[in-house]
Coordinates of C-alpha atoms in Angstrom, one line a residue:
Chain Z
M1 CA 83.5 55.0 87.5
K2 CA 81.2 52.5 89.0
K3 CA 80.2 52.6 92.6
N4 CA 81.1 49.0 93.2
M5 CA 84.6 49.7 92.1
L6 CA 84.8 52.3 94.8
S7 CA 83.4 49.9 97.3
R8 CA 86.0 47.2 96.5
R9 CA 88.7 49.8 96.8
L10 CA 87.5 50.8 100.2
L11 CA 87.2 47.2 101.5
F12 CA 90.8 46.6 100.4
K13 CA 92.0 49.8 102.0
G14 CA 90.2 49.0 105.2
A15 CA 92.0 45.6 105.4
A16 CA 95.3 47.2 104.7
L17 CA 94.8 49.8 107.5
A18 CA 93.8 47.1 109.9
G19 CA 97.0 45.2 109.1
A20 CA 99.1 48.3 109.7
A21 CA 97.4 49.0 113.0
I22 CA 98.1 45.5 114.2
A23 CA 101.7 45.7 113.1
A24 CA 102.1 48.9 115.2
G25 CA 100.4 47.4 118.2
T26 CA 97.7 50.1 118.2
L27 CA 94.2 50.4 116.9
S28 CA 94.7 54.0 115.7
T29 CA 95.4 54.5 112.1
P30 CA 98.2 56.8 111.0
V31 CA 97.0 60.4 111.0
L32 CA 100.1 61.8 109.4
A33 CA 102.2 59.3 107.5
Q34 CA 104.6 62.0 106.3
T35 CA 107.1 64.5 107.4
A36 CA 106.2 68.1 106.8
R37 CA 108.5 71.0 105.9
K38 CA 106.0 73.8 105.7
V39 CA 102.9 75.2 107.5
V40 CA 100.4 76.9 105.2
D41 CA 97.8 79.1 106.9
L42 CA 94.4 78.4 105.4
T43 CA 92.7 81.0 107.6
H44 CA 91.7 84.5 106.8
A45 CA 92.3 87.2 109.5
Y46 CA 88.9 88.8 110.1
D47 CA 87.2 91.7 111.7
Q48 CA 83.8 93.5 111.5
H49 CA 84.4 94.2 107.7
F50 CA 84.7 90.5 106.8
P51 CA 82.0 89.4 104.4
T52 CA 79.1 87.4 106.0
F53 CA 76.2 85.5 104.6
D54 CA 73.6 87.9 106.2
G55 CA 75.6 91.0 105.4
K56 CA 75.8 92.1 109.1
P57 CA 79.1 92.4 111.0
G58 CA 80.1 88.9 112.2
I59 CA 82.3 90.1 115.0
E60 CA 82.4 93.2 117.2
F61 CA 85.3 94.3 119.5
E62 CA 85.1 96.2 122.8
W63 CA 88.0 96.8 125.2
A64 CA 87.3 95.0 128.6
A65 CA 90.7 95.9 130.1
E66 CA 93.3 98.5 129.0
I67 CA 97.0 98.6 129.5
A68 CA 97.1 102.2 130.9
K69 CA 94.5 101.5 133.5
D70 CA 94.9 97.7 134.2
G71 CA 98.4 96.9 133.1
Y72 CA 97.2 94.4 130.5
Q73 CA 94.5 94.4 127.8
L74 CA 91.8 92.2 126.5
H75 CA 88.6 92.4 124.4
K76 CA 85.1 91.5 124.9
L77 CA 84.1 90.0 121.6
T78 CA 80.6 89.5 120.1
I79 CA 80.8 86.8 117.5
F80 CA 78.2 85.2 115.3
E81 CA 79.3 81.6 115.1
H82 CA 79.5 81.4 111.3
T83 CA 82.0 84.2 110.7
G84 CA 85.4 84.3 109.1
T85 CA 87.1 81.0 108.1
H86 CA 84.8 78.8 110.1
I87 CA 83.4 75.3 110.7
D88 CA 79.8 74.2 110.2
A89 CA 79.1 71.4 112.7
P90 CA 76.2 69.0 112.1
L91 CA 74.2 70.9 114.7
H92 CA 74.1 74.0 112.4
F93 CA 71.5 72.2 110.2
S94 CA 70.0 69.5 112.4
A95 CA 68.4 69.9 115.8
D96 CA 70.1 66.7 117.2
G97 CA 73.4 66.8 115.3
A98 CA 76.8 66.8 116.9
S99 CA 77.9 70.2 118.2
V100 CA 81.3 71.6 117.4
D101 CA 82.8 70.4 120.7
Q102 CA 81.6 66.9 120.1
L103 CA 83.5 66.3 116.8
E104 CA 86.1 63.6 117.3
P105 CA 89.6 65.1 117.3
Q106 CA 90.8 62.4 114.9
K107 CA 88.5 63.9 112.3
L108 CA 90.2 67.3 112.6
V109 CA 93.5 66.1 111.1
A110 CA 92.8 64.8 107.6
P111 CA 94.5 64.2 104.2
L112 CA 93.5 67.2 102.1
V113 CA 92.1 66.7 98.6
I114 CA 91.8 69.8 96.5
I115 CA 89.5 69.9 93.5
D116 CA 90.2 72.9 91.3
I117 CA 87.3 74.6 89.5
T118 CA 88.9 78.0 89.1
D119 CA 88.7 78.2 85.3
R120 CA 85.0 77.3 85.3
A121 CA 84.3 79.8 88.2
K122 CA 85.7 82.6 86.0
E123 CA 82.9 81.9 83.5
D124 CA 80.1 81.1 85.9
A125 CA 80.3 82.5 89.4
N126 CA 77.7 80.1 90.7
T127 CA 79.3 77.0 89.2
A128 CA 79.0 73.8 91.4
L129 CA 81.5 71.1 92.0
E130 CA 79.7 67.9 90.9
A131 CA 80.3 64.2 91.1
A132 CA 81.9 64.2 87.7
D133 CA 84.6 66.6 89.0
I134 CA 85.4 64.1 91.8
E135 CA 85.6 61.2 89.4
R136 CA 87.9 63.2 87.2
W137 CA 90.1 64.0 90.2
I138 CA 90.3 60.3 91.0
S139 CA 91.1 59.3 87.4
T140 CA 94.1 61.8 87.5
N141 CA 95.3 61.4 91.1
G142 CA 94.2 58.0 92.3
E143 CA 91.7 57.2 94.9
I144 CA 90.6 59.7 97.6
P145 CA 92.7 59.0 100.7
A146 CA 91.0 57.5 103.8
S147 CA 89.2 60.0 106.1
A148 CA 89.9 62.9 103.7
L149 CA 88.7 66.4 103.7
V150 CA 87.7 67.4 100.2
A151 CA 88.0 71.1 99.4
L152 CA 87.0 73.0 96.3
R153 CA 89.3 75.6 95.0
S154 CA 87.7 78.3 93.0
G155 CA 90.0 81.3 93.3
W156 CA 87.5 83.0 95.4
A157 CA 89.7 83.7 98.4
A158 CA 91.5 86.5 96.5
K159 CA 88.2 88.3 96.3
V160 CA 87.6 88.4 100.0
T161 CA 88.1 92.2 100.4
T162 CA 85.8 93.0 97.5
P163 CA 82.0 92.9 97.0
A164 CA 82.5 90.1 94.4
F165 CA 83.3 87.6 97.1
R166 CA 79.6 87.6 97.9
N167 CA 77.6 89.2 95.1
D168 CA 77.4 89.7 91.4
D169 CA 77.1 93.1 89.8
A170 CA 73.3 93.0 90.3
G171 CA 73.8 92.5 94.1
K172 CA 72.7 88.9 94.1
F173 CA 74.6 86.1 95.9
A174 CA 77.1 84.7 93.4
F175 CA 79.9 82.2 94.4
P176 CA 80.9 78.6 93.7
G177 CA 79.9 75.7 96.0
F178 CA 79.4 72.0 96.1
G179 CA 76.6 70.4 94.1
K180 CA 74.6 67.7 95.9
S181 CA 75.8 65.0 93.3
A182 CA 79.3 65.6 94.7
T183 CA 78.5 65.4 98.4
D184 CA 76.2 62.4 97.7
L185 CA 79.2 60.6 96.2
L186 CA 81.5 61.7 99.0
Q187 CA 79.1 60.3 101.5
T188 CA 79.6 56.8 100.0
L189 CA 83.4 57.3 100.5
D190 CA 85.5 57.5 103.6
T191 CA 85.5 61.3 104.0
V192 CA 85.2 63.4 107.1
A193 CA 84.5 66.9 105.7
I194 CA 84.2 69.3 102.8
G195 CA 85.7 72.7 102.5
V196 CA 85.1 75.8 100.3
D197 CA 87.1 79.0 99.7
T198 CA 83.7 80.8 99.4
L199 CA 81.0 82.0 101.7
S200 CA 78.9 78.8 101.7
L201 CA 79.0 75.1 101.0
D202 CA 76.2 75.6 98.6
P203 CA 76.7 77.8 95.5
G204 CA 75.4 81.4 95.8
N205 CA 72.3 80.7 93.6
S206 CA 71.2 77.7 95.6
A207 CA 67.5 77.8 96.3
D208 CA 67.4 74.9 98.8
F209 CA 70.8 74.7 100.6
A210 CA 70.7 71.0 99.4
V211 CA 74.3 70.4 100.6
H212 CA 73.9 72.0 104.0
N213 CA 70.6 70.1 104.4
S214 CA 72.1 66.7 103.6
W215 CA 75.8 66.7 104.4
L216 CA 75.6 68.2 107.8
P217 CA 72.6 66.2 109.1
A218 CA 74.5 63.1 108.0
G219 CA 77.1 63.8 110.7
R220 CA 79.9 65.3 108.7
Y221 CA 81.3 68.8 108.9
G222 CA 82.1 71.6 106.5
I223 CA 84.6 74.5 106.4
E224 CA 83.7 77.8 104.8
G225 CA 86.0 80.7 103.8
L226 CA 89.3 78.8 103.3
N227 CA 92.3 80.8 102.3
N228 CA 95.5 80.0 100.4
L229 CA 94.5 76.8 98.8
E230 CA 96.5 78.0 95.8
A231 CA 99.7 77.4 97.8
L232 CA 99.0 73.7 98.1
P233 CA 99.2 70.6 95.8
V234 CA 95.9 68.9 95.0
K235 CA 97.0 65.9 97.0
G236 CA 99.6 65.2 99.7
A237 CA 98.9 67.9 102.2
T238 CA 97.4 67.3 105.6
I239 CA 94.8 69.8 106.9
I240 CA 94.4 70.5 110.6
V241 CA 91.1 72.1 111.6
G242 CA 91.4 74.1 114.8
A243 CA 87.7 74.0 115.5
P244 CA 86.4 75.9 118.6
T245 CA 85.2 73.9 121.6
H246 CA 82.4 76.1 123.1
R247 CA 79.9 73.6 124.4
G248 CA 76.8 73.1 122.2
G249 CA 78.2 75.3 119.5
T250 CA 76.8 75.0 115.9
G251 CA 80.3 75.9 114.6
G252 CA 82.5 78.9 114.8
P253 CA 85.7 80.6 113.7
A254 CA 88.4 78.0 113.3
R255 CA 92.2 78.2 112.8
V256 CA 92.8 76.0 109.8
L257 CA 96.4 75.0 108.9
A258 CA 97.9 72.7 106.4
L259 CA 101.2 70.8 106.6
V260 CA 102.9 70.0 103.4
Chain J
M1 CA 124.5 73.1 133.3
K2 CA 126.5 76.1 132.1
K3 CA 124.9 78.7 129.8
N4 CA 127.8 78.6 127.4
M5 CA 127.2 74.9 126.9
L6 CA 123.7 75.7 125.8
S7 CA 125.0 78.4 123.5
R8 CA 127.5 76.0 121.8
R9 CA 124.7 73.4 121.4
L10 CA 122.5 76.0 119.7
L11 CA 125.2 77.1 117.4
F12 CA 125.8 73.6 116.3
K13 CA 122.1 72.9 115.9
G14 CA 121.7 76.1 113.8
A15 CA 124.4 75.0 111.4
A16 CA 122.9 71.5 111.1
L17 CA 119.5 72.9 110.3
A18 CA 120.9 75.3 107.7
G19 CA 122.6 72.3 106.0
A20 CA 119.4 70.3 106.0
A21 CA 117.5 73.3 104.5
I22 CA 120.0 73.7 101.6
A23 CA 119.9 69.9 100.9
A24 CA 116.1 70.1 100.6
G25 CA 116.3 73.1 98.3
T26 CA 114.1 75.1 100.7
L27 CA 114.7 77.6 103.4
S28 CA 111.9 76.2 105.6
T29 CA 113.0 73.9 108.4
P30 CA 111.1 70.7 109.0
V31 CA 108.0 71.3 111.1
L32 CA 107.1 67.7 111.6
A33 CA 109.9 65.3 111.1
Q34 CA 107.8 62.3 112.1
T35 CA 104.8 60.4 111.3
A36 CA 101.9 60.5 113.7
R37 CA 99.5 57.8 114.7
K38 CA 97.3 59.6 117.2
V39 CA 95.7 63.0 117.8
V40 CA 95.4 64.0 121.4
D41 CA 93.1 66.9 122.2
L42 CA 94.7 69.4 124.6
T43 CA 91.6 71.6 124.7
H44 CA 88.9 71.8 127.3
A45 CA 85.3 72.1 126.1
Y46 CA 84.0 75.3 127.8
D47 CA 80.9 77.2 128.6
Q48 CA 79.7 79.9 131.0
H49 CA 80.7 77.7 134.0
F50 CA 84.4 77.3 133.0
P51 CA 86.7 78.9 135.6
T52 CA 88.1 82.3 134.7
F53 CA 90.7 84.6 136.2
D54 CA 88.2 87.3 137.2
G55 CA 85.5 84.9 138.2
K56 CA 82.9 86.2 135.8
P57 CA 81.5 84.0 132.9
G58 CA 84.0 84.0 130.0
I59 CA 81.4 83.2 127.4
E60 CA 77.6 83.7 127.0
F61 CA 75.3 82.1 124.4
E62 CA 72.3 83.5 122.8
W63 CA 70.4 81.9 119.8
A64 CA 70.5 84.1 116.7
A65 CA 68.8 81.7 114.4
E66 CA 66.6 78.7 115.3
I67 CA 65.8 75.5 113.4
A68 CA 62.0 75.6 113.8
K69 CA 61.8 79.2 112.6
D70 CA 64.8 79.6 110.2
G71 CA 65.6 76.0 109.1
Y72 CA 69.1 76.3 110.6
Q73 CA 70.6 77.4 113.9
L74 CA 73.5 79.5 115.2
H75 CA 74.5 81.4 118.3
K76 CA 75.5 84.9 119.0
L77 CA 78.5 84.5 121.4
T78 CA 79.9 87.0 123.9
I79 CA 83.4 85.9 124.6
F80 CA 86.1 87.5 126.8
E81 CA 89.3 86.7 125.0
H82 CA 91.1 84.9 127.7
T83 CA 88.6 82.1 128.3
G84 CA 88.8 78.3 128.1
T85 CA 92.0 76.8 126.7
H86 CA 93.4 79.9 125.2
I87 CA 96.3 81.8 123.8
D88 CA 98.0 84.9 125.3
A89 CA 99.5 87.0 122.4
P90 CA 102.2 89.5 123.1
L91 CA 99.6 92.2 122.8
H92 CA 97.9 91.0 126.0
F93 CA 100.7 92.5 128.1
S94 CA 102.3 95.1 125.8
A95 CA 100.7 98.0 124.0
D96 CA 102.7 97.4 120.8
G97 CA 103.1 93.6 120.8
A98 CA 102.0 91.2 118.1
S99 CA 98.3 90.6 118.1
V100 CA 97.1 87.0 117.8
D101 CA 96.4 87.2 114.1
Q102 CA 100.0 88.4 113.6
L103 CA 101.8 85.3 115.0
E104 CA 103.7 83.5 112.3
P105 CA 101.9 80.2 111.4
Q106 CA 105.2 78.3 111.6
K107 CA 105.3 79.1 115.3
L108 CA 101.9 77.4 115.9
V109 CA 103.3 73.9 115.1
A110 CA 106.1 73.1 117.5
P111 CA 107.9 70.2 119.2
L112 CA 106.2 69.8 122.6
V113 CA 108.4 69.6 125.7
I114 CA 106.5 68.6 128.9
I115 CA 108.0 69.3 132.3
D116 CA 106.2 67.5 135.0
I117 CA 105.8 69.1 138.5
T118 CA 102.8 67.1 139.6
D119 CA 104.3 65.7 142.7
R120 CA 105.5 69.0 144.0
A121 CA 102.1 70.6 143.1
K122 CA 100.4 68.1 145.4
E123 CA 102.4 69.6 148.3
D124 CA 102.4 73.2 147.2
A125 CA 99.6 74.5 145.0
N126 CA 101.5 77.6 144.1
T127 CA 104.7 75.8 143.2
A128 CA 106.6 77.4 140.3
L129 CA 108.5 75.7 137.5
E130 CA 112.0 77.2 137.8
A131 CA 115.2 77.1 135.7
A132 CA 116.5 74.1 137.7
D133 CA 113.5 72.1 136.5
I134 CA 114.4 72.8 132.9
E135 CA 118.0 71.9 133.4
R136 CA 116.9 68.7 135.0
W137 CA 114.7 67.9 132.0
I138 CA 117.6 68.5 129.7
S139 CA 119.9 66.3 131.7
T140 CA 117.4 63.4 131.5
N141 CA 116.0 64.0 128.0
G142 CA 118.6 65.8 126.0
E143 CA 118.4 69.3 124.7
I144 CA 115.2 71.2 124.1
P145 CA 114.3 70.8 120.4
A146 CA 114.5 73.8 118.1
S147 CA 111.4 76.1 118.2
A148 CA 109.8 74.2 121.0
L149 CA 106.8 74.9 123.1
V150 CA 107.6 74.1 126.7
A151 CA 104.6 73.1 128.8
L152 CA 104.4 72.5 132.5
R153 CA 102.3 69.6 133.7
S154 CA 100.9 69.9 137.2
G155 CA 97.9 67.6 137.2
W156 CA 95.7 70.7 137.4
A157 CA 93.5 69.9 134.4
A158 CA 91.7 67.2 136.4
K159 CA 90.5 69.9 138.8
V160 CA 88.9 72.0 136.1
T161 CA 85.3 71.3 137.2
T162 CA 86.1 72.0 140.9
P163 CA 86.8 75.2 142.9
A164 CA 90.4 73.9 143.5
F165 CA 91.3 74.7 139.9
R166 CA 91.4 78.3 140.9
N167 CA 91.4 78.7 144.7
D168 CA 92.7 77.2 147.9
D169 CA 90.3 76.5 150.8
A170 CA 90.6 80.1 152.0
G171 CA 89.4 81.3 148.6
K172 CA 92.7 82.7 147.5
F173 CA 94.2 82.0 144.0
A174 CA 96.3 78.8 144.2
F175 CA 97.7 77.0 141.2
P176 CA 101.1 76.3 139.7
G177 CA 102.8 78.4 137.1
F178 CA 106.1 79.3 135.6
G179 CA 108.8 81.1 137.7
K180 CA 110.7 83.9 136.0
S181 CA 114.0 82.0 136.3
A182 CA 112.5 79.4 133.9
T183 CA 111.2 81.8 131.3
D184 CA 114.4 83.9 131.5
L185 CA 116.3 80.7 130.6
L186 CA 113.8 79.7 127.9
Q187 CA 114.3 83.2 126.3
T188 CA 118.0 82.3 125.8
L189 CA 116.9 79.2 123.9
D190 CA 115.2 78.6 120.6
T191 CA 111.6 78.4 122.0
V192 CA 108.4 79.8 120.7
A193 CA 106.0 79.5 123.6
I194 CA 105.1 78.2 127.0
G195 CA 102.0 76.4 128.1
V196 CA 100.3 75.6 131.4
D197 CA 97.5 73.3 132.5
T198 CA 96.4 76.0 135.0
L199 CA 94.6 79.3 134.9
S200 CA 97.7 81.5 134.4
L201 CA 101.3 81.5 133.2
D202 CA 102.3 82.9 136.6
P203 CA 101.5 80.9 139.8
G204 CA 98.4 81.8 141.7
N205 CA 100.2 83.6 144.5
S206 CA 102.2 85.8 142.0
A207 CA 102.2 89.5 143.2
D208 CA 103.7 90.9 140.0
F209 CA 102.8 88.7 137.0
A210 CA 106.5 88.6 136.3
V211 CA 106.2 86.0 133.6
H212 CA 103.3 87.7 131.8
N213 CA 105.2 91.0 132.0
S214 CA 108.5 89.7 130.6
W215 CA 107.7 86.7 128.3
L216 CA 104.8 88.2 126.4
P217 CA 106.4 91.7 125.7
A218 CA 109.5 89.8 124.5
G219 CA 107.3 88.6 121.5
R220 CA 106.6 85.0 122.5
Y221 CA 103.2 83.6 123.3
G222 CA 101.6 81.5 126.0
I223 CA 98.8 78.9 126.3
E224 CA 96.7 78.6 129.4
G225 CA 94.3 75.9 130.4
L226 CA 95.9 72.9 128.6
N227 CA 94.1 69.6 128.9
N228 CA 95.3 66.0 128.6
L229 CA 99.0 66.5 128.9
E230 CA 99.0 63.3 131.0
A231 CA 98.3 61.4 127.7
L232 CA 101.6 62.5 126.2
P233 CA 105.3 61.7 126.5
V234 CA 107.5 64.4 127.9
K235 CA 109.2 64.6 124.5
G236 CA 108.4 63.6 121.0
A237 CA 104.9 65.0 120.5
T238 CA 104.1 67.9 118.2
I239 CA 101.7 70.6 119.4
I240 CA 99.4 72.4 117.0
V241 CA 98.0 75.7 118.3
G242 CA 94.8 76.6 116.5
A243 CA 95.0 80.3 117.6
P244 CA 92.1 82.5 116.5
T245 CA 92.6 85.2 113.9
H246 CA 90.4 88.1 114.8
R247 CA 92.3 91.1 113.8
G248 CA 94.1 92.9 116.7
G249 CA 93.1 90.3 119.2
T250 CA 95.1 90.0 122.4
G251 CA 94.5 86.2 122.4
G252 CA 91.5 84.0 122.6
P253 CA 90.1 80.5 122.8
A254 CA 92.3 78.2 120.8
R255 CA 91.9 74.6 119.6
V256 CA 95.1 72.9 120.7
L257 CA 95.9 69.4 119.4
A258 CA 99.0 67.2 119.7
L259 CA 100.2 64.6 117.3
V260 CA 102.1 61.7 118.7

């Protein structure tokens, strides 16, 4: 598919959206032009055993108040920001990027596009989702909806309690991720974020974190460690990213839900 | 309004919902029977200066990786669970209650009912929302929607950066909250949660935390520190509670959004 075809489509879509906004007497575009019957939880529960990139516990728990003594209970938590199902804000890979509390709320509610590479990931744990996969998705499903979050589905979420979520048999990082050709294409489209059901936006065998180093500094965000993408259609769901709001954060554990 | 009137209404509503579910060939009830044009962020950004119940910093930041040295950056956070805009899970006030990761995702997307007591709160900082306020809301707006989250709006969010968010001039706790007559009534209705734009579900002058001690052990949840309720209608919005999923948590900072 040619890039100028995409551009014409986007121009047309922009005009249509502007018309709709005028009709409704508001400048905001619809964020959810559907009714929803079901909430699908795209978040893993997590604790100190949840796999992390550096292999150290991503969270630790300590009681700070206890029922028997205080009449209520609560924990003091030590959390490394990029733990569990979590968001990468631009600030994670750029000194002057947006922090997690600075992301526009409108960008946290997005049409969810799912691109499935499960079969390929069975053959090659480090397979990358490339531009050709996006073009194939568009050929089959129509254009990427405006302001979409594009997620890769690799079947990896089912491995989250096993060493294979992170490593191959030799103990080397091994998991699918986005290739830079894909995120370069997505940057020319009206997209807000990418998501993966693995430990990282880049594949396990990435030497240069090319996607982290280009997508995030460009001001878009990523979600790592998505769960339950298998329960959703490849188009038509809306994702809601409950990103944390600690000031100046580079990201952090997020509650991610889908409405379908 | 008589309690048996409420009961009859609920019976009728239950039958209607069951019919709708059968018609759609699914057992799930609609979670969002509307389109939405706008996302309203009901969450405060927060840091170590955000007011807390015990007066100590609720979060602390430490760099765990830095751009100049590591090529990326991330924080190690120390978080007391009940900090910022946050959720109280049943486990916060009951030894065997549901932890925050155990709440059903369907209960995190709810019709939002807002009951405004701003005028009264100007006269009495410790004013409580009581059963009569709920009955008045119903008289004006119709019945409470099924599986609703009922929030009190007191104008307190605007004080969040001032000492008056927490204390009166004498330095005593002073802020509005729910009275037990209100939550006792809400427990007889199909509601999932309550929310406040203040520091606590109970008013500042509560001696016994009657609402915390009855509502949470009954298996429902609460949200404290809501922001921007002023931007929403008293009925018709949908609230989405991005509760954290650390295993066994008694609650924690949540990203709360509304669709309207």
